[in-house]
GROMACS .gro file of C-alpha atoms in nm:
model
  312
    1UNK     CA    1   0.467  -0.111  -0.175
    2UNK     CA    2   0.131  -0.175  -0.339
    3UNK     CA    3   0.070  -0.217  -0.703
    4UNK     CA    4  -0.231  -0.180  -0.941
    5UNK     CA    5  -0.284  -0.517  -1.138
    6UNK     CA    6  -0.265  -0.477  -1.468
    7UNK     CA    7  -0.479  -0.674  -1.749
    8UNK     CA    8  -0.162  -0.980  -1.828
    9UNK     CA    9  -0.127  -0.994  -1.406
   10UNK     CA   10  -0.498  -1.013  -1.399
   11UNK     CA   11  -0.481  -1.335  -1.671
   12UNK     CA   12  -0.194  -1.518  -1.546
   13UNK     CA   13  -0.272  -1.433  -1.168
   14UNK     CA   14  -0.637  -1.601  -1.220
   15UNK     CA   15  -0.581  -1.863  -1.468
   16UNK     CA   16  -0.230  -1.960  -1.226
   17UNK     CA   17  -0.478  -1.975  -0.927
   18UNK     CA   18  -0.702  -2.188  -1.104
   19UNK     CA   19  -0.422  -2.458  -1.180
   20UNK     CA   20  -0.351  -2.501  -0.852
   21UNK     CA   21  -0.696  -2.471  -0.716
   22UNK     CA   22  -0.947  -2.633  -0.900
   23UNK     CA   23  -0.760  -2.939  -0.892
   24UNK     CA   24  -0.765  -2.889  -0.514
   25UNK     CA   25  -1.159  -2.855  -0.527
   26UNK     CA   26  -1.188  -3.151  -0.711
   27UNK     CA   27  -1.005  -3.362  -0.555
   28UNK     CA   28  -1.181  -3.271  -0.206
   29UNK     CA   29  -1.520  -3.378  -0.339
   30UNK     CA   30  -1.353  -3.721  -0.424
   31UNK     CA   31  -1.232  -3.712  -0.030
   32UNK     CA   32  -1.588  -3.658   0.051
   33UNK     CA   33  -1.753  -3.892  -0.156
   34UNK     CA   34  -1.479  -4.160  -0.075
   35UNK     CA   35  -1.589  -4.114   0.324
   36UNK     CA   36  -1.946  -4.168   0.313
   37UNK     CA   37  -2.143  -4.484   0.451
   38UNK     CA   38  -2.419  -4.693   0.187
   39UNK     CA   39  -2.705  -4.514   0.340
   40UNK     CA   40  -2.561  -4.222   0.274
   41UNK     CA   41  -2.550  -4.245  -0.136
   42UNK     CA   42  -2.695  -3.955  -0.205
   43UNK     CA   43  -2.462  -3.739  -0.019
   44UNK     CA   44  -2.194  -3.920  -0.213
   45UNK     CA   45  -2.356  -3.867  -0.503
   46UNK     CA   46  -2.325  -3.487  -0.453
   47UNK     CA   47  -2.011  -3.502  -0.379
   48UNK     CA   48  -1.956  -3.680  -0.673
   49UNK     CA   49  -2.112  -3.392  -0.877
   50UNK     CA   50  -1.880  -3.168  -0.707
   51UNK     CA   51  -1.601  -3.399  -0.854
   52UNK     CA   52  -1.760  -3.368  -1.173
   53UNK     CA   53  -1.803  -3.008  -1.214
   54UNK     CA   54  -1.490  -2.897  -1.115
   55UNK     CA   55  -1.313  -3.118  -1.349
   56UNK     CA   56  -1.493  -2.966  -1.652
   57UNK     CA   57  -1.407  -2.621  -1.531
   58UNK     CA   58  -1.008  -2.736  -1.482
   59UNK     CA   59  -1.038  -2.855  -1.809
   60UNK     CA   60  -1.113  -2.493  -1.941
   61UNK     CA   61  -0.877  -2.369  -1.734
   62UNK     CA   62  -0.624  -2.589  -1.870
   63UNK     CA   63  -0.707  -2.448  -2.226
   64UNK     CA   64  -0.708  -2.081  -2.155
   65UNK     CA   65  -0.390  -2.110  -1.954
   66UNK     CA   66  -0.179  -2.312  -2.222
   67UNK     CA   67   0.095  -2.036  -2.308
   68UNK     CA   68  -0.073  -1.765  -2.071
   69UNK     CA   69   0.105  -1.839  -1.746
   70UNK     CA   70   0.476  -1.837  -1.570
   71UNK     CA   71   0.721  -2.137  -1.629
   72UNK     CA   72   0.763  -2.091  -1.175
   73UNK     CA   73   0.445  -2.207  -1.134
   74UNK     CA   74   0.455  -2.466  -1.409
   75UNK     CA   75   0.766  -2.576  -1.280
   76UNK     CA   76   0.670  -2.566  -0.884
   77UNK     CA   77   0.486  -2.891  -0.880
   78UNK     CA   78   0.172  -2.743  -0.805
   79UNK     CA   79  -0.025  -2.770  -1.079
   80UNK     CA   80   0.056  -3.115  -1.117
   81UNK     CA   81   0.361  -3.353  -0.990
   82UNK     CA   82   0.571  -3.657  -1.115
   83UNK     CA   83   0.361  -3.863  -0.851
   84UNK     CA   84  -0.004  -3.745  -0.969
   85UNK     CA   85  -0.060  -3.924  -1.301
   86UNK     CA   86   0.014  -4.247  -1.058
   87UNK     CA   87  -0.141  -4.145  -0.793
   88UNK     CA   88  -0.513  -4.110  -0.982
   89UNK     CA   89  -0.412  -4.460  -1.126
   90UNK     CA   90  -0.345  -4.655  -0.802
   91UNK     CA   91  -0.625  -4.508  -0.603
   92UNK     CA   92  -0.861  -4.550  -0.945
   93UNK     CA   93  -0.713  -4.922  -0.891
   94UNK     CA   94  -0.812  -4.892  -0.497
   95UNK     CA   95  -1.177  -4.711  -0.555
   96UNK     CA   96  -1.319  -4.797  -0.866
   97UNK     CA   97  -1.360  -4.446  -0.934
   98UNK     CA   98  -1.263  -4.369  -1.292
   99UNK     CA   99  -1.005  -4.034  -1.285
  100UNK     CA  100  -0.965  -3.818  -1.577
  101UNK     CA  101  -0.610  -3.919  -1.644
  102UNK     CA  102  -0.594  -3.739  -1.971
  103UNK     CA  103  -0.651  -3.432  -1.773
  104UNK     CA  104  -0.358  -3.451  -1.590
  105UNK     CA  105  -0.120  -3.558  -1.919
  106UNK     CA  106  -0.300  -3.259  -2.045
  107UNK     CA  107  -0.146  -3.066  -1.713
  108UNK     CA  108   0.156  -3.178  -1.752
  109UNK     CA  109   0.206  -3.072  -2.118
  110UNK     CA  110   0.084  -2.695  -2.070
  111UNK     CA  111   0.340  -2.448  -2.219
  112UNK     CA  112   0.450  -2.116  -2.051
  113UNK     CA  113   0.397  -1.822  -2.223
  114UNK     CA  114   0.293  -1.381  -2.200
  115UNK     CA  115  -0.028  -1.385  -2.100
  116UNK     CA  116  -0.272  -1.216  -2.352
  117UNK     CA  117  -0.516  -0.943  -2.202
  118UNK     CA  118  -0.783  -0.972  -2.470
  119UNK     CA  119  -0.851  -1.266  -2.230
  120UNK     CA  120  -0.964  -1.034  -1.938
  121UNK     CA  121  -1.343  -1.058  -2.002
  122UNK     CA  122  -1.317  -1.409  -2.093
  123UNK     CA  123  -1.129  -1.467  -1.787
  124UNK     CA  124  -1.318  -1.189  -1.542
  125UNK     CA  125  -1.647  -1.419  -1.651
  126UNK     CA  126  -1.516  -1.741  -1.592
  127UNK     CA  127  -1.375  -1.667  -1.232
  128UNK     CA  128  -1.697  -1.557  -1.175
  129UNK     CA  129  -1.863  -1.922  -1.251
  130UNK     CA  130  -1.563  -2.052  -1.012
  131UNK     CA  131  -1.692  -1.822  -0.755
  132UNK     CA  132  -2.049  -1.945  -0.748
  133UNK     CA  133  -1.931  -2.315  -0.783
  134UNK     CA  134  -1.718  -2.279  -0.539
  135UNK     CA  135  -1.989  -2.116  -0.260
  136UNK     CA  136  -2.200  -2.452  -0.365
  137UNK     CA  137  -1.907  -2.643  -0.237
  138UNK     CA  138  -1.876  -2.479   0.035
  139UNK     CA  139  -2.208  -2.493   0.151
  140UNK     CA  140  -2.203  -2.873   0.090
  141UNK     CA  141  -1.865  -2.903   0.340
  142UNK     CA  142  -2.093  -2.678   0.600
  143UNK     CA  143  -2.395  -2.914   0.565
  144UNK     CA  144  -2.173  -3.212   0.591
  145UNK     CA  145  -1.969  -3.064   0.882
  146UNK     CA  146  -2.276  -2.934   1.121
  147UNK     CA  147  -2.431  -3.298   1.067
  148UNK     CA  148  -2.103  -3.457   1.166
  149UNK     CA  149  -2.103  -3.257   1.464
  150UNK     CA  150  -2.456  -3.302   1.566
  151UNK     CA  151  -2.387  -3.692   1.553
  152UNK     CA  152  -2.678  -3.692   1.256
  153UNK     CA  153  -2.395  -3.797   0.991
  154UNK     CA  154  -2.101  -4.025   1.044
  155UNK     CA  155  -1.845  -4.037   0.752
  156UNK     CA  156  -1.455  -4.145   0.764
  157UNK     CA  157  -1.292  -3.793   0.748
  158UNK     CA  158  -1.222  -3.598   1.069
  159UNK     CA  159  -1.508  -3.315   1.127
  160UNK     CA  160  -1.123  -3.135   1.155
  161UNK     CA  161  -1.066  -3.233   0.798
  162UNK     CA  162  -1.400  -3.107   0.675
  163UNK     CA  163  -1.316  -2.760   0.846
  164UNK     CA  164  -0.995  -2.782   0.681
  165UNK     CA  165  -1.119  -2.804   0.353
  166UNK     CA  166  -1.396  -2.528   0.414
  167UNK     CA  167  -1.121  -2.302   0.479
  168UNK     CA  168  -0.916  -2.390   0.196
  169UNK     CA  169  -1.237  -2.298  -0.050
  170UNK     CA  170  -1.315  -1.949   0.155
  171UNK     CA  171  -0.948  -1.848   0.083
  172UNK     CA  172  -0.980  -1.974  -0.278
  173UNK     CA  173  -1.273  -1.714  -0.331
  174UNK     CA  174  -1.138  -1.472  -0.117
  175UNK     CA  175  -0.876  -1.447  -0.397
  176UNK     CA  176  -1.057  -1.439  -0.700
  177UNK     CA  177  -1.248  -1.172  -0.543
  178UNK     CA  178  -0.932  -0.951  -0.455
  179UNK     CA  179  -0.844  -0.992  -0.842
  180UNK     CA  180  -1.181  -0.973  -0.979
  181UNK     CA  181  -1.184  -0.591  -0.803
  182UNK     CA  182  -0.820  -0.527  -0.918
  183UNK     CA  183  -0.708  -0.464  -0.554
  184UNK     CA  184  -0.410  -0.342  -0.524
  185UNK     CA  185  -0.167  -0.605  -0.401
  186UNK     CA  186   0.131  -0.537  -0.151
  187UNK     CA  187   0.319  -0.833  -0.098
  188UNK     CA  188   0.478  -0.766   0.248
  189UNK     CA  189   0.077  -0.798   0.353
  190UNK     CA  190   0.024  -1.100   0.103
  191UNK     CA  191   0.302  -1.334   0.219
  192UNK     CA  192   0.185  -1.270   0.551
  193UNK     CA  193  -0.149  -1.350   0.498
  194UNK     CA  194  -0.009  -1.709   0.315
  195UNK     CA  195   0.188  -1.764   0.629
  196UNK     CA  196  -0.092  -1.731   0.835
  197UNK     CA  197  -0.319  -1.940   0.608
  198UNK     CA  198  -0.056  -2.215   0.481
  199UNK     CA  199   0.110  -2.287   0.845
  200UNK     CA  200  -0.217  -2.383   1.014
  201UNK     CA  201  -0.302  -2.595   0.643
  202UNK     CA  202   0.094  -2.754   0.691
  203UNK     CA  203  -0.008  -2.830   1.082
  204UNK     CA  204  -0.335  -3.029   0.980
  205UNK     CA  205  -0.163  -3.197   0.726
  206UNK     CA  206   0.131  -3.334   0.928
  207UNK     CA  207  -0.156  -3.430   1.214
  208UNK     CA  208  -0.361  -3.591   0.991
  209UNK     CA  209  -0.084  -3.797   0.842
  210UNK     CA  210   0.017  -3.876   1.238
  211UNK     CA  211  -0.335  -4.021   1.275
  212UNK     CA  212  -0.392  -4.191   0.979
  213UNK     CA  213  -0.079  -4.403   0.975
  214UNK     CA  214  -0.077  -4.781   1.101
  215UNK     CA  215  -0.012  -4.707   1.485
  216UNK     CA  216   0.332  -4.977   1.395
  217UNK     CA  217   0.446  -4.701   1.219
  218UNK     CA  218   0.648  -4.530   1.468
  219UNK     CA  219   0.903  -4.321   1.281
  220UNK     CA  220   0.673  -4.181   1.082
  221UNK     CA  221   0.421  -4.080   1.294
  222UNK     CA  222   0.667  -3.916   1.506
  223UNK     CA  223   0.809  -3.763   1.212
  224UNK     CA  224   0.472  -3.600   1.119
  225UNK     CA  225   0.401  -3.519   1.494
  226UNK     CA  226   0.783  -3.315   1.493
  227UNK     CA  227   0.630  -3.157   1.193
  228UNK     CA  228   0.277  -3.058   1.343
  229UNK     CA  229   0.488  -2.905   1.630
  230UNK     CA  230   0.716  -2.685   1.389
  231UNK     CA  231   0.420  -2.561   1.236
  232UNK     CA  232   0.274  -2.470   1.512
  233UNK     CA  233   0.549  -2.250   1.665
  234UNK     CA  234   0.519  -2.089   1.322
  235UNK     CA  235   0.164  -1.986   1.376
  236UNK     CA  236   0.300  -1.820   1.633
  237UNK     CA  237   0.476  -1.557   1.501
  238UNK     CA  238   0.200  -1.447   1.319
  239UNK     CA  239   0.042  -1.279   1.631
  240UNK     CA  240   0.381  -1.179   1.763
  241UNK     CA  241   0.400  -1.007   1.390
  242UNK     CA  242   0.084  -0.832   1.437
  243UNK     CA  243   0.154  -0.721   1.792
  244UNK     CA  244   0.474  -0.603   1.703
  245UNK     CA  245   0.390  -0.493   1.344
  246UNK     CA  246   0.519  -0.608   1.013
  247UNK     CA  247   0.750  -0.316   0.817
  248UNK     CA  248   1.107  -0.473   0.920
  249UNK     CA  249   1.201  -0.552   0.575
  250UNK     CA  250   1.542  -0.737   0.763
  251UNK     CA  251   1.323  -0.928   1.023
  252UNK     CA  252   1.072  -0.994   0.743
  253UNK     CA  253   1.333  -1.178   0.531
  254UNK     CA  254   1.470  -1.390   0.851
  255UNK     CA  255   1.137  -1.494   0.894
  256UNK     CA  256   1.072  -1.641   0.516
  257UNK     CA  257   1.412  -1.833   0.531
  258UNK     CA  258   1.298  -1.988   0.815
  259UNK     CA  259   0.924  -2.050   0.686
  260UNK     CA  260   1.113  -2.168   0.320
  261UNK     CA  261   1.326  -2.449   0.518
  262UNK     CA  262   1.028  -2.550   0.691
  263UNK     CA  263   0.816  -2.601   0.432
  264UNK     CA  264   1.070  -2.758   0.207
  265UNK     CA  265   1.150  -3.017   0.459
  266UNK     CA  266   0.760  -3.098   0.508
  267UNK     CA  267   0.759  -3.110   0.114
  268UNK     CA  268   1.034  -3.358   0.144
  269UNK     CA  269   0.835  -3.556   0.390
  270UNK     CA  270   0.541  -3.561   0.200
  271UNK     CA  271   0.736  -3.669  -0.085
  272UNK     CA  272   0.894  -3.947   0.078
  273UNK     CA  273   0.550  -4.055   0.218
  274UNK     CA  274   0.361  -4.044  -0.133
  275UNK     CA  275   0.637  -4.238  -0.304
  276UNK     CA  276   0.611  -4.493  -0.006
  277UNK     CA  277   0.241  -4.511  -0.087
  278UNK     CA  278   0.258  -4.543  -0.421
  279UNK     CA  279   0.521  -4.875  -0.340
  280UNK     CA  280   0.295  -5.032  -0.075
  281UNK     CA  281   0.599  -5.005   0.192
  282UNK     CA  282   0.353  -4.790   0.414
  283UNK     CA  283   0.044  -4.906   0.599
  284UNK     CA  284  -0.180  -4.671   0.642
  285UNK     CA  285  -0.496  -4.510   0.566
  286UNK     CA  286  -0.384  -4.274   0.347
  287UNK     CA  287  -0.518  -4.308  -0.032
  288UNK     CA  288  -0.180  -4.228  -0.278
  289UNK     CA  289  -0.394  -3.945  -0.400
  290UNK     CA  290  -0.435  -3.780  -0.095
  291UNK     CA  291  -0.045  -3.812  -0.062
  292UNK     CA  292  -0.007  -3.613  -0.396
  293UNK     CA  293  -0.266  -3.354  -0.307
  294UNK     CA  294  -0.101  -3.241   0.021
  295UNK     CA  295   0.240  -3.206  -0.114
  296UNK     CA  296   0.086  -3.012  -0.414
  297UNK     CA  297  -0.045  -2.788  -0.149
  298UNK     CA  298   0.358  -2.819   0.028
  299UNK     CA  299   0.474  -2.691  -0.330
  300UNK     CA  300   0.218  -2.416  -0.398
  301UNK     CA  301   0.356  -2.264  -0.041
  302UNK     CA  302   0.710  -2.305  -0.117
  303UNK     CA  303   0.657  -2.125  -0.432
  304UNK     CA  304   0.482  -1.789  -0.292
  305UNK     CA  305   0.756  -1.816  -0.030
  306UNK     CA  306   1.020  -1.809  -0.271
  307UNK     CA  307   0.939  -1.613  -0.560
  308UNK     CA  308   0.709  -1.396  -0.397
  309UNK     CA  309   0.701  -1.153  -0.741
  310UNK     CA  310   0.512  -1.350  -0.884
  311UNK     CA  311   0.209  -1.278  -0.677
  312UNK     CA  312   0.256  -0.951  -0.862
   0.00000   0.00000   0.00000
């Protein structure tokens, strides 16, 4: 059943997305920045633009969506987590890179609230700044990406990891455009699409864990490898849904049970792992922050899988 969005969806929907993404966006120019070689500065320096930009625009998200958005998603751990505020402080410790802590206190005092629809302009303009800011980004990822693979550029992320990310901006945009033209939103069709999406996304991330743990670290790399492999058989049923169509409310249902218990036990994983970082009791070469960021992403799934309303 499809349904209209009305003006308060329209605020909360955005300014929700924006909580979770942005952050996201940011957080992948640090990635970037973090992987480039000396001779490279300049690229870094873009990337560290990127960071720069979309921490201003988080910060007006933040302030629009005090008291404008659902306690779920406040409450998911996607927005923010107990982990992040340490996180940004270990890896600052690691980097040098100075993080904008009191962003993320700010985060993690936001209120729940009805949103207000006299925001809709303010909020129809601002997604539209996101939008364009977010294409830059995205052509930055493509430019870094086709170098990579043309053996012109050599940085320490996977060219997979740079594709990764690319996608994860497209599908940002891709929403803000659905809401920005007030498409009608079934959500049979929408948690489909977030399976497809978020089970390739929960693949990478348990492969790139696998690869970027000490090799001595057995347990867990064949932890994450179990993990990739789960996922993966997941993906699958996304063409057998397609072949075989997707209007079985019952079959539906057995399928998001499933997807919910395997994404909470990769959220558990990634919990476990981030909390090891954060300790030193890993060795690895994963920065804490990129620990936090993937099991954001683990808790933004979880969320839509659970209380799928709320896409609504």
């Amino acid at each position: 059943m499809s349904k209209r969005i009305s003006n308060r969806d329209f605020v909360r929907l955005s300014l929700e997305l924006h909580l979770f993404f942005l952050r996201i966006m940011k957080e992948h120019s640090f990635f970037l920045a973090a992987g480039f070689l000396p001779k490279d500065e300049g690229l870094a320096l873009r990337a560290n633009n990127f960071n720069e930009q979309f921490n201003d625009l988080l910060h007006q998200a933040v302030t629009m969506a005090n008291c404008h958005v659902s306690r779920t998603v406040l409450q998911s751990g996607e927005v923010v987590t107990d982990k992040t505020l340490r996180a940004e402080q270990k890896t600052s410790e690691l980097s040098g890179v100075d993080f904008d802590t009191n962003l993320t206190r700010r985060e993690l005092q936001l209120k729940a609230g009805d949103p207000d629809p006299r925001l809709v302009c303010e909020v129809f303009d601002f997604n539209n700044r996101v939008i364009a800011k977010t294409r830059d980004l995205i052509q930055f990822k493509t430019f870094v990406l086709n170098n990579m693979l043309q053996c012109r550029l050599f940085t320490y992320n996977f060219p997979l990891l740079i594709d990764h990310i690319r996608r994860e901006a497209f599908f940002y945009i891709d929403h803000l455009q659905q809401l920005q033209r007030r498409q009608p939103m079934n959500i049979t069709r929408q948690i489909f699409d977030e399976k497809a999406f978020w089970d390739r996304i929960m693949k990478e991330h348990a492969q790139f864990i696998a690869h970027l743990l000490d090799p001595t670290e057995v347990e867990l790399i064949e932890s994450a490898e179990d993990f990739a492999d789960l996922f993966k058989e997941l993906q699958k049923q996304v063409q057998h849904l397609e072949q075989k169509g997707i209007c079985r409310s019952g079959r539906i249902q057995r399928i998001v049970n499933e997807e919910i218990d395997a994404t909470r036990s990769i959220r558990d994983f990634k919990a476990e792992a981030t909390d090891l970082l954060l300790a030193c009791q890993v060795k690895s070469l994963i920065i804490p922050l990129l620990g936090d960021h993937v099991l954001r992403e683990a808790n933004h799934f979880l969320r839509i899988l659970k209380f799928p309303l709320s896409l609504k």
